[in-house]
XYZ file of C-alpha atoms in Angstrom:
689
model
C 6.196 46.014 5.370
C 6.426 45.917 9.136
C 2.632 45.934 9.662
C 0.882 42.972 11.233
C -0.330 40.557 8.569
C -3.971 39.517 8.458
C -4.826 35.841 8.518
C -7.197 36.567 5.629
C -5.604 36.576 2.168
C -6.049 39.869 0.308
C -6.724 40.076 -3.443
C -3.102 40.723 -4.379
C -1.859 37.712 -2.468
C -4.642 35.537 -3.866
C -3.625 36.572 -7.375
C -0.002 35.723 -6.657
C -0.999 32.304 -5.311
C -3.139 31.632 -8.401
C -0.327 32.577 -10.798
C 2.247 30.509 -8.946
C -0.106 27.525 -8.781
C -0.857 27.667 -12.500
C 2.837 27.858 -13.380
C 3.661 24.768 -11.301
C 0.642 22.883 -12.625
C 1.326 23.596 -16.300
C 4.849 22.309 -15.887
C 3.680 19.169 -14.086
C 0.808 18.449 -16.471
C 3.238 18.309 -19.388
C 5.079 15.524 -17.567
C 1.729 13.838 -16.900
C 0.669 13.899 -20.543
C 4.041 12.447 -21.554
C 3.831 9.656 -18.973
C 0.210 8.801 -19.817
C 1.105 7.361 -23.217
C 4.031 5.406 -21.758
C 1.847 3.956 -18.996
C -0.849 3.011 -21.522
C 1.685 1.177 -23.697
C 3.176 -0.623 -20.679
C -0.288 -1.664 -19.460
C -1.341 -3.073 -22.831
C 1.992 -4.860 -23.289
C 1.601 -6.313 -19.803
C -1.855 -7.674 -20.676
C -0.515 -9.351 -23.808
C 2.709 -10.784 -22.394
C 1.435 -11.645 -18.899
C 3.013 -11.033 -15.515
C 5.366 -13.981 -15.209
C 4.842 -13.850 -11.435
C 4.184 -16.568 -8.838
C 0.541 -17.327 -8.183
C -0.615 -16.284 -4.749
C -2.138 -19.104 -2.703
C -4.397 -17.048 -0.455
C -7.584 -15.526 -1.791
C -8.200 -11.787 -1.755
C -11.471 -9.967 -1.377
C -12.900 -8.733 -4.654
C -15.575 -6.870 -2.698
C -13.984 -4.742 0.076
C -15.365 -4.637 3.577
C -17.402 -1.479 3.043
C -19.401 0.285 5.714
C -17.637 -1.568 8.514
C -16.851 0.359 11.674
C -13.540 -0.705 13.149
C -13.472 1.683 16.091
C -15.655 4.164 17.947
C -15.258 6.422 20.943
C -15.005 10.021 22.115
C -12.395 12.633 21.305
C -11.897 16.374 21.645
C -12.284 18.589 18.582
C -10.907 22.115 18.561
C -13.452 24.700 17.409
C -11.744 27.535 15.583
C -14.672 29.945 15.939
C -15.114 29.538 19.707
C -11.464 28.593 20.371
C -12.658 25.792 22.634
C -12.383 22.018 22.733
C -15.618 20.041 22.302
C -16.133 16.391 23.150
C -17.382 14.499 20.072
C -18.516 10.963 19.384
C -16.361 9.578 16.603
C -16.302 6.595 14.267
C -13.359 5.164 12.366
C -14.604 3.229 9.294
C -12.583 0.625 7.419
C -10.679 3.277 5.426
C -9.370 4.912 8.623
C -11.224 8.141 7.960
C -12.578 10.027 10.957
C -16.298 10.841 11.262
C -17.312 13.226 14.059
C -20.832 13.488 15.497
C -22.209 15.925 18.057
C -22.686 12.960 20.394
C -23.623 9.288 20.328
C -27.336 10.088 20.370
C -26.912 12.137 17.183
C -25.214 9.163 15.536
C -27.957 6.748 16.620
C -30.609 9.146 15.270
C -28.728 9.325 11.954
C -28.093 13.051 12.247
C -25.467 14.117 9.639
C -21.919 14.192 11.063
C -20.268 17.418 12.159
C -17.146 16.626 10.153
C -15.644 13.954 7.909
C -11.859 14.010 8.000
C -9.776 11.907 5.639
C -6.738 10.929 7.661
C -4.345 9.939 4.844
C -1.051 11.751 5.354
C -1.861 12.810 8.889
C 0.166 11.910 11.963
C -0.902 10.831 15.424
C 0.898 12.890 18.061
C 1.043 11.575 21.604
C 2.696 14.459 23.419
C 2.711 18.241 23.473
C 6.384 18.261 22.512
C 5.681 16.305 19.347
C 2.860 18.666 18.540
C 4.925 21.823 19.025
C 7.719 20.372 16.900
C 5.362 19.691 14.000
C 2.862 22.513 14.179
C 5.110 25.200 12.700
C 5.659 23.229 9.515
C 2.405 21.316 9.133
C 0.624 21.396 5.805
C -2.689 19.671 5.058
C -2.525 16.159 3.714
C -5.042 13.891 2.138
C -7.199 8.744 0.315
C -4.829 6.469 -1.781
C -4.461 6.662 -5.594
C -6.754 3.822 -6.691
C -4.899 0.527 -6.493
C -6.607 -0.897 -9.560
C -5.524 2.010 -11.771
C -3.177 0.551 -14.401
C -2.691 3.679 -16.511
C -3.700 6.866 -14.713
C -2.048 5.841 -11.417
C 1.399 4.873 -12.797
C 1.367 7.857 -15.167
C 0.631 10.202 -12.290
C 3.235 8.843 -9.866
C 5.902 8.767 -12.581
C 5.045 12.333 -13.566
C 5.442 13.424 -9.938
C 8.818 11.698 -9.789
C 10.008 13.184 -13.098
C 8.851 16.662 -12.091
C 10.726 16.518 -8.799
C 13.833 15.042 -10.404
C 13.838 17.908 -12.887
C 14.228 20.113 -9.832
C 17.006 17.827 -8.522
C 14.748 16.340 -5.844
C 15.399 12.591 -5.840
C 14.169 9.756 -3.667
C 10.945 9.111 -1.765
C 8.442 11.870 -1.042
C 6.361 11.602 2.128
C 3.617 13.870 0.806
C 2.738 11.370 -1.945
C -0.493 10.360 -0.224
C -4.098 11.095 -1.061
C -5.870 11.273 -4.386
C -4.365 13.010 -7.415
C -5.813 16.432 -6.632
C -4.618 16.317 -3.036
C -1.139 15.149 -4.017
C -0.860 17.899 -6.612
C -1.969 20.403 -4.001
C 0.812 19.087 -1.767
C 3.253 19.504 -4.660
C 2.263 23.128 -5.120
C 2.382 23.787 -1.383
C 5.859 22.258 -1.220
C 7.072 25.209 -3.282
C 4.558 27.847 -2.287
C 4.507 27.154 1.461
C 8.138 28.077 2.246
C 7.840 31.198 0.101
C 4.757 32.392 1.975
C 6.257 31.497 5.330
C 9.449 33.430 4.618
C 7.366 36.461 3.657
C 4.708 36.359 6.362
C 6.186 34.650 9.431
C 8.311 37.671 10.509
C 5.188 39.864 10.429
C 3.059 37.689 12.695
C 2.530 39.098 16.193
C 1.644 37.685 19.598
C 2.869 34.819 21.736
C 4.322 31.710 20.137
C 1.072 29.769 20.330
C -0.879 32.640 18.785
C 1.639 33.013 15.935
C 1.418 29.294 15.254
C -2.360 29.510 15.172
C -2.197 32.413 12.719
C 0.191 30.547 10.447
C -2.044 27.461 10.421
C -4.961 29.640 9.356
C -2.929 31.241 6.571
C -1.565 27.943 5.265
C -5.006 26.372 5.455
C -6.596 29.216 3.479
C -3.811 28.961 0.914
C -4.256 25.212 0.603
C -7.980 25.602 -0.031
C -7.322 28.077 -2.855
C -4.672 25.829 -4.360
C -6.892 22.754 -4.067
C -9.781 24.332 -5.968
C -7.506 25.533 -8.764
C -5.696 22.199 -9.010
C -8.990 20.311 -9.152
C -10.200 22.232 -12.187
C -6.959 22.063 -14.183
C -6.216 18.413 -13.429
C -9.721 17.226 -14.265
C -9.576 19.115 -17.572
C -6.276 17.442 -18.463
C -7.426 13.984 -17.405
C -10.632 14.345 -19.409
C -8.620 15.335 -22.491
C -6.340 12.303 -22.128
C -9.249 9.921 -21.631
C -10.906 11.217 -24.785
C -7.669 10.579 -26.686
C -7.158 7.118 -25.172
C -9.162 5.030 -27.711
C -7.087 6.365 -30.622
C -3.869 5.744 -28.688
C -4.934 2.187 -27.878
C -5.706 1.525 -31.545
C -2.215 2.715 -32.522
C -0.572 0.559 -29.861
C -2.480 -2.567 -30.925
C -1.550 -2.026 -34.560
C 2.102 -1.163 -33.984
C 2.917 -3.087 -30.784
C 5.760 -5.109 -32.339
C 7.311 -2.060 -33.988
C 7.108 -0.031 -30.768
C 8.797 -2.836 -28.829
C 11.528 -3.129 -31.468
C 12.056 0.619 -31.450
C 12.276 0.653 -27.663
C 14.834 -2.167 -27.625
C 16.944 -0.326 -30.215
C 16.791 2.888 -28.171
C 17.701 1.014 -24.990
C 20.712 -0.632 -26.649
C 22.103 2.753 -27.718
C 21.578 4.326 -24.291
C 23.052 1.239 -22.623
C 26.204 1.444 -24.707
C 26.602 5.074 -23.663
C 25.974 4.864 -19.897
C 26.798 1.275 -18.962
C 30.519 1.780 -18.197
C 29.783 4.741 -15.919
C 26.787 3.090 -14.296
C 28.610 -0.166 -13.550
C 31.484 1.681 -11.867
C 28.998 3.665 -9.787
C 27.131 0.528 -8.741
C 30.320 -1.344 -7.916
C 31.813 1.467 -5.819
C 28.807 3.109 -4.214
C 25.898 0.648 -4.091
C 26.977 -2.975 -4.214
C 28.953 -2.953 -0.923
C 25.934 -1.686 1.026
C 23.193 -3.945 -0.349
C 23.659 -6.731 2.259
C 23.487 -4.350 5.224
C 20.423 -2.548 3.847
C 18.733 -5.875 3.177
C 19.463 -7.173 6.667
C 18.113 -3.973 8.216
C 14.883 -4.439 6.243
C 14.537 -8.177 6.755
C 14.638 -8.335 10.546
C 11.670 -6.112 11.476
C 9.647 -7.027 8.381
C 9.894 -10.763 8.968
C 9.100 -10.290 12.663
C 5.986 -8.356 11.685
C 4.783 -11.054 9.273
C 5.447 -13.726 11.897
C 3.341 -11.717 14.336
C 0.532 -11.582 11.745
C 0.687 -15.379 11.537
C 0.588 -15.690 15.325
C -2.363 -13.314 15.718
C -4.326 -15.147 13.024
C -3.553 -18.512 14.635
C -4.603 -17.257 18.078
C -7.878 -15.702 16.892
C -8.988 -18.806 14.990
C -7.924 -21.114 17.824
C -9.829 -19.006 20.377
C -12.898 -19.105 18.156
C -12.641 -22.876 17.899
C -12.361 -23.182 21.678
C -15.488 -21.069 22.030
C -17.324 -23.422 19.694
C -16.194 -26.404 21.797
C -16.509 -25.063 25.343
C -19.375 -22.598 25.173
C -21.726 -24.333 22.778
C -20.908 -21.553 20.370
C -22.077 -23.198 17.159
C -25.197 -21.094 17.294
C -22.997 -18.016 17.524
C -20.656 -19.013 14.711
C -21.933 -16.151 12.569
C -21.107 -13.667 15.324
C -17.608 -15.123 15.739
C -16.938 -15.040 12.007
C -18.255 -11.494 11.661
C -15.606 -10.380 14.143
C -12.901 -12.505 12.546
C -13.637 -11.072 9.097
C -12.605 -7.629 10.340
C -9.413 -8.806 12.044
C -7.078 -7.128 9.530
C -8.746 -3.786 10.229
C -8.762 -4.075 14.007
C -6.183 -1.463 15.081
C -5.527 -2.891 18.529
C -5.091 -6.508 17.472
C -2.916 -5.500 14.518
C -0.863 -2.988 16.499
C 1.607 -5.609 17.671
C 2.291 -6.541 14.042
C 2.767 -2.928 12.979
C 5.004 -2.167 15.943
C 7.551 -4.697 14.717
C 8.480 -2.243 11.933
C 9.172 0.663 14.258
C 12.799 -0.342 15.045
C 13.682 -0.106 11.327
C 16.785 2.042 11.008
C 19.194 2.665 8.171
C 21.814 4.273 10.375
C 24.573 5.821 8.309
C 22.910 4.722 5.086
C 20.147 7.330 5.062
C 22.672 10.112 4.590
C 24.703 8.158 2.038
C 21.673 7.344 -0.122
C 19.771 10.541 0.634
C 16.804 8.688 2.164
C 14.855 11.376 3.989
C 12.933 8.927 6.161
C 12.306 5.227 6.634
C 8.583 5.868 7.173
C 7.694 5.028 3.564
C 9.164 1.538 4.026
C 7.531 1.064 7.418
C 4.153 2.069 6.067
C 4.482 -0.118 2.991
C 5.382 -3.169 5.069
C 2.496 -2.474 7.454
C 0.063 -2.264 4.537
C 1.352 -5.595 3.217
C 0.869 -7.130 6.674
C -2.718 -5.951 6.727
C -3.331 -7.311 3.228
C -1.849 -10.708 4.063
C -3.897 -10.910 7.245
C -7.075 -10.109 5.328
C -6.182 -12.636 2.619
C -5.627 -15.331 5.258
C -8.910 -14.491 6.986
C -10.840 -14.422 3.716
C -9.369 -17.749 2.607
C -10.313 -19.255 5.969
C -13.835 -17.831 5.624
C -14.240 -19.289 2.156
C -13.037 -22.771 3.101
C -15.100 -22.827 6.301
C -18.199 -21.711 4.426
C -17.653 -24.579 1.993
C -17.238 -26.996 4.897
C -20.490 -25.842 6.487
C -22.263 -26.872 3.299
C -21.525 -30.481 4.230
C -23.615 -30.136 7.380
C -20.988 -31.186 9.932
C -21.718 -32.075 13.522
C -20.188 -29.934 16.271
C -17.253 -32.287 16.692
C -16.702 -32.507 12.943
C -16.866 -28.734 12.666
C -14.161 -28.242 15.310
C -11.877 -30.709 13.564
C -12.558 -29.008 10.237
C -11.688 -25.592 11.667
C -8.343 -26.925 12.868
C -7.654 -28.635 9.550
C -8.565 -25.494 7.569
C -6.414 -23.370 9.873
C -3.364 -25.533 9.180
C -4.067 -25.431 5.484
C -4.392 -21.645 5.415
C -1.204 -21.245 7.460
C 0.734 -23.205 4.831
C -0.619 -20.931 2.138
C 0.186 -17.922 4.291
C 3.777 -19.088 4.746
C 4.259 -19.336 0.992
C 2.586 -16.003 0.209
C 4.377 -14.295 3.083
C 7.722 -15.380 1.649
C 6.769 -14.203 -1.842
C 5.441 -10.849 -0.638
C 8.425 -10.155 1.616
C 10.991 -10.983 -1.074
C 9.149 -8.662 -3.454
C 9.085 -5.952 -0.797
C 12.835 -6.308 -0.175
C 13.639 -6.016 -3.883
C 11.304 -3.075 -4.219
C 12.739 -1.242 -1.200
C 16.319 -1.781 -2.376
C 15.397 -0.384 -5.776
C 13.703 2.619 -4.193
C 16.878 3.350 -2.267
C 19.399 2.628 -5.027
C 17.770 4.027 -8.185
C 17.356 7.668 -7.070
C 20.912 7.599 -5.710
C 22.295 6.300 -9.021
C 20.275 8.772 -11.089
C 21.579 11.636 -8.971
C 25.168 10.371 -9.223
C 25.004 9.922 -12.996
C 23.080 13.123 -13.753
C 26.094 15.466 -14.111
C 27.748 13.302 -16.794
C 24.789 11.601 -18.474
C 21.626 13.676 -18.302
C 22.792 16.447 -20.630
C 23.536 13.855 -23.334
C 20.085 12.278 -23.352
C 18.390 14.672 -25.827
C 20.540 13.377 -28.672
C 18.839 9.978 -28.404
C 15.457 11.516 -29.191
C 16.143 11.192 -32.935
C 16.067 7.384 -32.550
C 12.320 7.450 -31.753
C 9.889 7.499 -34.683
C 7.502 10.423 -34.491
C 4.486 8.084 -34.541
C 5.801 6.343 -31.415
C 6.855 9.460 -29.502
C 3.755 9.285 -27.282
C 4.699 5.825 -26.044
C 8.478 5.961 -25.786
C 10.425 8.507 -23.762
C 14.200 8.754 -23.640
C 14.146 9.601 -19.920
C 12.114 6.503 -19.014
C 14.292 4.213 -21.121
C 17.395 5.715 -19.526
C 16.023 4.907 -16.061
C 15.291 1.336 -17.138
C 18.890 0.899 -18.224
C 20.150 2.304 -14.918
C 17.813 -0.059 -13.092
C 19.201 -3.056 -14.979
C 22.733 -2.278 -13.823
C 21.814 -2.793 -10.169
C 19.001 -5.313 -10.558
C 21.255 -8.368 -10.741
C 22.987 -7.531 -7.445
C 19.673 -6.951 -5.685
C 18.131 -10.182 -6.941
C 21.234 -12.123 -5.965
C 21.260 -10.683 -2.442
C 17.612 -11.620 -1.838
C 18.139 -15.052 -3.381
C 21.110 -15.764 -1.098
C 19.080 -14.742 1.943
C 16.410 -17.257 0.932
C 18.942 -20.039 0.280
C 20.447 -19.446 3.732
C 16.926 -19.787 5.171
C 17.204 -16.358 6.720
C 13.932 -15.185 8.241
C 11.927 -18.138 6.905
C 12.055 -17.262 3.216
C 11.314 -19.924 0.639
C 13.963 -20.448 -2.011
C 13.054 -19.138 -5.467
C 13.094 -22.728 -6.726
C 10.154 -23.674 -4.495
C 6.826 -22.925 -6.150
C 3.263 -24.044 -5.565
C 2.268 -25.964 -8.670
C -1.263 -25.823 -10.071
C -2.474 -24.789 -6.650
C -6.126 -25.066 -5.652
C -7.834 -24.185 -8.932
C -11.237 -24.883 -7.357
C -10.483 -22.644 -4.388
C -10.244 -19.601 -6.616
C -13.561 -20.591 -8.181
C -15.136 -20.567 -4.725
C -14.071 -16.943 -4.335
C -16.096 -15.969 -7.416
C -19.350 -16.265 -5.505
C -21.192 -13.527 -3.643
C -19.550 -12.209 -0.447
C -20.385 -14.222 2.656
C -22.734 -12.484 5.093
C -22.053 -14.415 8.280
C -24.459 -12.375 10.356
C -27.393 -12.988 8.060
C -26.644 -16.622 7.248
C -25.626 -18.082 10.587
C -26.213 -15.720 13.508
C -28.333 -17.007 16.383
C -29.388 -20.048 14.389
C -30.234 -21.869 17.573
C -32.493 -19.186 19.051
C -34.389 -18.023 15.999
C -37.003 -20.678 16.086
C -35.621 -22.406 13.037
C -36.073 -19.447 10.713
C -32.351 -19.151 10.064
C -30.436 -21.971 8.415
C -28.290 -23.958 10.799
C -24.629 -24.475 9.883
C -24.692 -27.929 11.423
C -26.499 -30.887 9.856
C -28.480 -33.428 11.875
C -26.423 -36.192 13.374
C -28.145 -38.645 11.037
C -26.854 -37.040 7.841
C -25.213 -39.689 5.738
C -21.556 -39.515 4.763
C -22.432 -39.703 1.075
C -24.754 -36.697 1.389
C -21.966 -34.682 2.986
C -19.420 -35.683 0.395
C -21.748 -35.023 -2.514
C -21.756 -31.295 -1.699
C -18.039 -31.048 -1.096
C -15.460 -29.989 -3.679
C -12.007 -31.461 -3.812
C -9.372 -28.739 -3.414
C -5.673 -29.508 -3.266
C -2.253 -27.804 -3.380
C 1.048 -29.340 -4.347
C 4.418 -27.784 -3.557
C 7.036 -28.560 -6.206
C 10.737 -27.850 -6.632
C 12.122 -26.677 -9.951
C 14.308 -29.784 -10.104
C 11.156 -31.851 -10.572
C 10.804 -30.221 -13.978
C 7.054 -29.667 -13.710
C 5.627 -26.597 -15.460
C 3.895 -23.898 -13.445
C 0.472 -22.738 -14.506
C 0.420 -18.977 -14.794
C -1.547 -17.115 -12.170
C -2.265 -13.483 -11.492
C -2.345 -11.287 -8.430
C -3.942 -7.909 -7.733
C -1.948 -4.883 -8.846
C -1.189 -2.252 -6.216
C -0.602 1.444 -6.560
C 3.040 2.424 -6.177
C 3.678 5.803 -4.520
C 7.345 6.102 -5.387
C 8.115 3.305 -7.845
C 9.205 3.531 -11.453
C 6.508 2.024 -13.668
C 9.014 0.124 -15.737
C 10.494 -1.520 -12.641
C 7.604 -3.964 -12.559
C 8.209 -5.350 -16.018
C 11.980 -5.386 -15.728
C 11.925 -7.067 -12.337
C 9.594 -9.704 -13.743
C 11.981 -10.342 -16.661
C 14.961 -10.635 -14.326
C 13.076 -13.013 -12.046
C 12.146 -15.234 -14.974
C 15.780 -15.350 -16.005
C 16.766 -16.430 -12.491
C 14.123 -19.169 -12.212
C 11.929 -20.219 -15.154
C 9.333 -21.599 -12.748
C 8.956 -18.387 -10.741
C 6.111 -15.972 -11.377
C 5.950 -12.487 -9.094
C 5.118 -8.645 -9.193
C 6.577 -5.473 -7.847
C 4.025 -3.405 -5.976
C 3.538 -0.512 -3.531
C 0.606 1.254 -1.858
C -0.462 4.411 -0.493
C 1.061 5.232 2.798
C -0.589 4.191 6.037
C -3.106 6.889 6.939
C -2.504 8.771 10.131
C -4.151 11.759 11.846
C -2.677 15.204 12.549
C -3.884 17.505 15.305
C -3.353 21.127 14.432
C -4.219 22.920 17.668
C -2.858 22.728 21.244
C -3.717 19.585 23.140
C -6.823 19.624 25.349
C -6.576 19.025 29.079
C -5.931 15.459 30.082
C -3.312 12.851 29.556
C -2.240 11.874 26.037
C -3.603 8.659 24.530
C -1.800 5.531 25.611
C -0.463 3.025 23.094
C -0.495 -0.673 23.715
C 2.918 -2.360 23.893
C 3.948 -4.400 20.876
C 2.495 -7.872 20.768
C 4.780 -10.739 21.657
C 5.310 -13.397 19.023
C 4.132 -16.855 19.963
C 6.288 -19.869 19.174
C 4.160 -22.237 17.130
C 4.720 -25.800 16.130
C 4.889 -25.834 12.312
C 2.147 -27.825 10.601
C 3.227 -31.266 9.465
C 4.300 -30.848 5.841
C 3.028 -34.313 4.951
C -0.201 -34.212 6.905
C -2.806 -35.725 4.596
C -5.643 -34.295 6.692
C -4.863 -30.835 5.322
C -5.188 -31.920 1.712
C -1.659 -30.639 1.056
C 1.133 -32.716 -0.432
C 4.652 -31.343 -0.080
C 7.550 -32.250 -2.313
C 10.587 -30.084 -1.696
C 14.196 -30.863 -0.838
C 14.108 -28.380 2.029
C 11.651 -28.230 4.916
C 10.948 -24.880 6.482
C 10.106 -23.594 9.899
C 6.963 -21.526 10.529
C 7.616 -18.481 10.430
C -12.998 8.368 1.108
C -15.345 11.214 0.843
C -13.028 14.154 1.454
C -14.023 17.200 3.481
C -11.316 19.806 3.733
C -11.630 20.263 7.478
C -8.622 21.821 9.152
C -9.901 21.363 12.663
C -7.274 19.649 14.766
C -8.195 16.592 16.756
C -6.647 14.801 19.690
C -7.827 11.224 20.221
C -8.892 10.196 23.714
C -9.885 6.553 23.074
């Protein structure tokens, strides 16, 4: 056994990897099949009963910004065959993937790229020390589970969580990034990787760098084998479940009331059993730490969202100044094309993202077994990007409507300012709603795994006896384990909601109180968003120099006021307080994939929120982690890439809450201050932008 190991996997080792992979997969896929029925029932119940969440004021893009390039430049790519670094021309599209071309000429001639690397789960390393620290343990990573998946996504993430908890692995998992096949490959490698490393690492020969290179080759070859096997087995299982789905849906529709009644009966029995133990655990081990955890989350998150607001304000204001000072009406399309991609501009958004970097849970990470705060940083950064894009898209939509009136240059500049103020008010409201939801969600992600782990020794072994309370016909849609987790969640939910509510009442970090809701807000605005996506370049670019072929966004000075008004739609928002007693029209918001959340948390949190404030409507959501890139080979010559310093927040005068120019009427007792195509390419890269 002392011989030098080959970096190529022999037949015996391949067979061992295949057997181990199949064993892990079969065990996981049983969890997945169990969770699929539960997720299907929850989704259908959600459609019938509604969300009960506050309506978002900003619009969101129904058609993503596809085929947009957000960055380009040169970088070095390590060639495994020649063991040399090659300079490549690279593009970063809107999904943060990395596309490598031989050179810029090859790109311009539409020559196929040398490599397409999906960067989800990767890390950007800026020094050799960081690289050497990571390289010995690096495993391949991988795009996000689809955000619009209401059954397959929740079923998959819950199955991952249940599988890991069965092995006494609680809490967040940083390798939960990529599509289902990639995540499952990560799951297998989590168990298989250490086993292979323990067996093979002592037999590797050569200098440290050479041994690291050999191990990367071995782990990469293993990952490829695992990936192919996982792909086949998972797709077979998913296909089987999708074929069975129509029959399951028919059963749920027929027996919905009985299933709900059965679930409530099961929950009451489990609650009676665990509640005394759970309440003591919450009171002694969780409740005292909620305020400090919340404060640690609130400071950097709110600073980041304020920075988003400031960046948006600055970009729109600069554009307006260009229109005024440089005769830029003819270039409005060009300005708006750039503005539309603001949320995906890494340099302009970097200052917002950097605000999350100081997040620390010192002393609490060990207590609650939180392996890293990165999952919370990444989630907050994704929410910042989404809110920025929503603000930009809402501004685009309102400006496009305004251009239909044929304004003069002076009228257009005034309209831009008025629309900006209007969008900022909507942003302030949505920002508060999104942040409060994020705080609740993060607190649950920290507390629930801790409580489940604490209660497991005394409660988990007793759960099988509750199985007899579930009718056989409903066994696909009700699971004792899921209902048990819901009950545990309820024991801590009240304390979490109260903590966030108190922070809002105290006006900490510019949060709206739960009692403040936007009533019947802008129904016509959401209708405007139903139209085709706006192509600013095609509609308005170079309107002044095209010889009149392109439509001009500005009407002749002689256009009558009645003609302008005839094409305008009246759009208004009204802020109301619950004390006014006005009902809130139900609205909906896009659902987001949740890497580490419990599916049932969404519904339960919604119920608890409704109990706290009948006028409040909201949703619990999470997303795939922020993609990053991982170099796997030694750094090339030259200095490491430099990062821009965090952006500095700009103090802004809050828009006048009673300004009639904005079309907004405010009625509230409290004013507030502003606030992936996947190519399995293991080649390491080091950016040199």
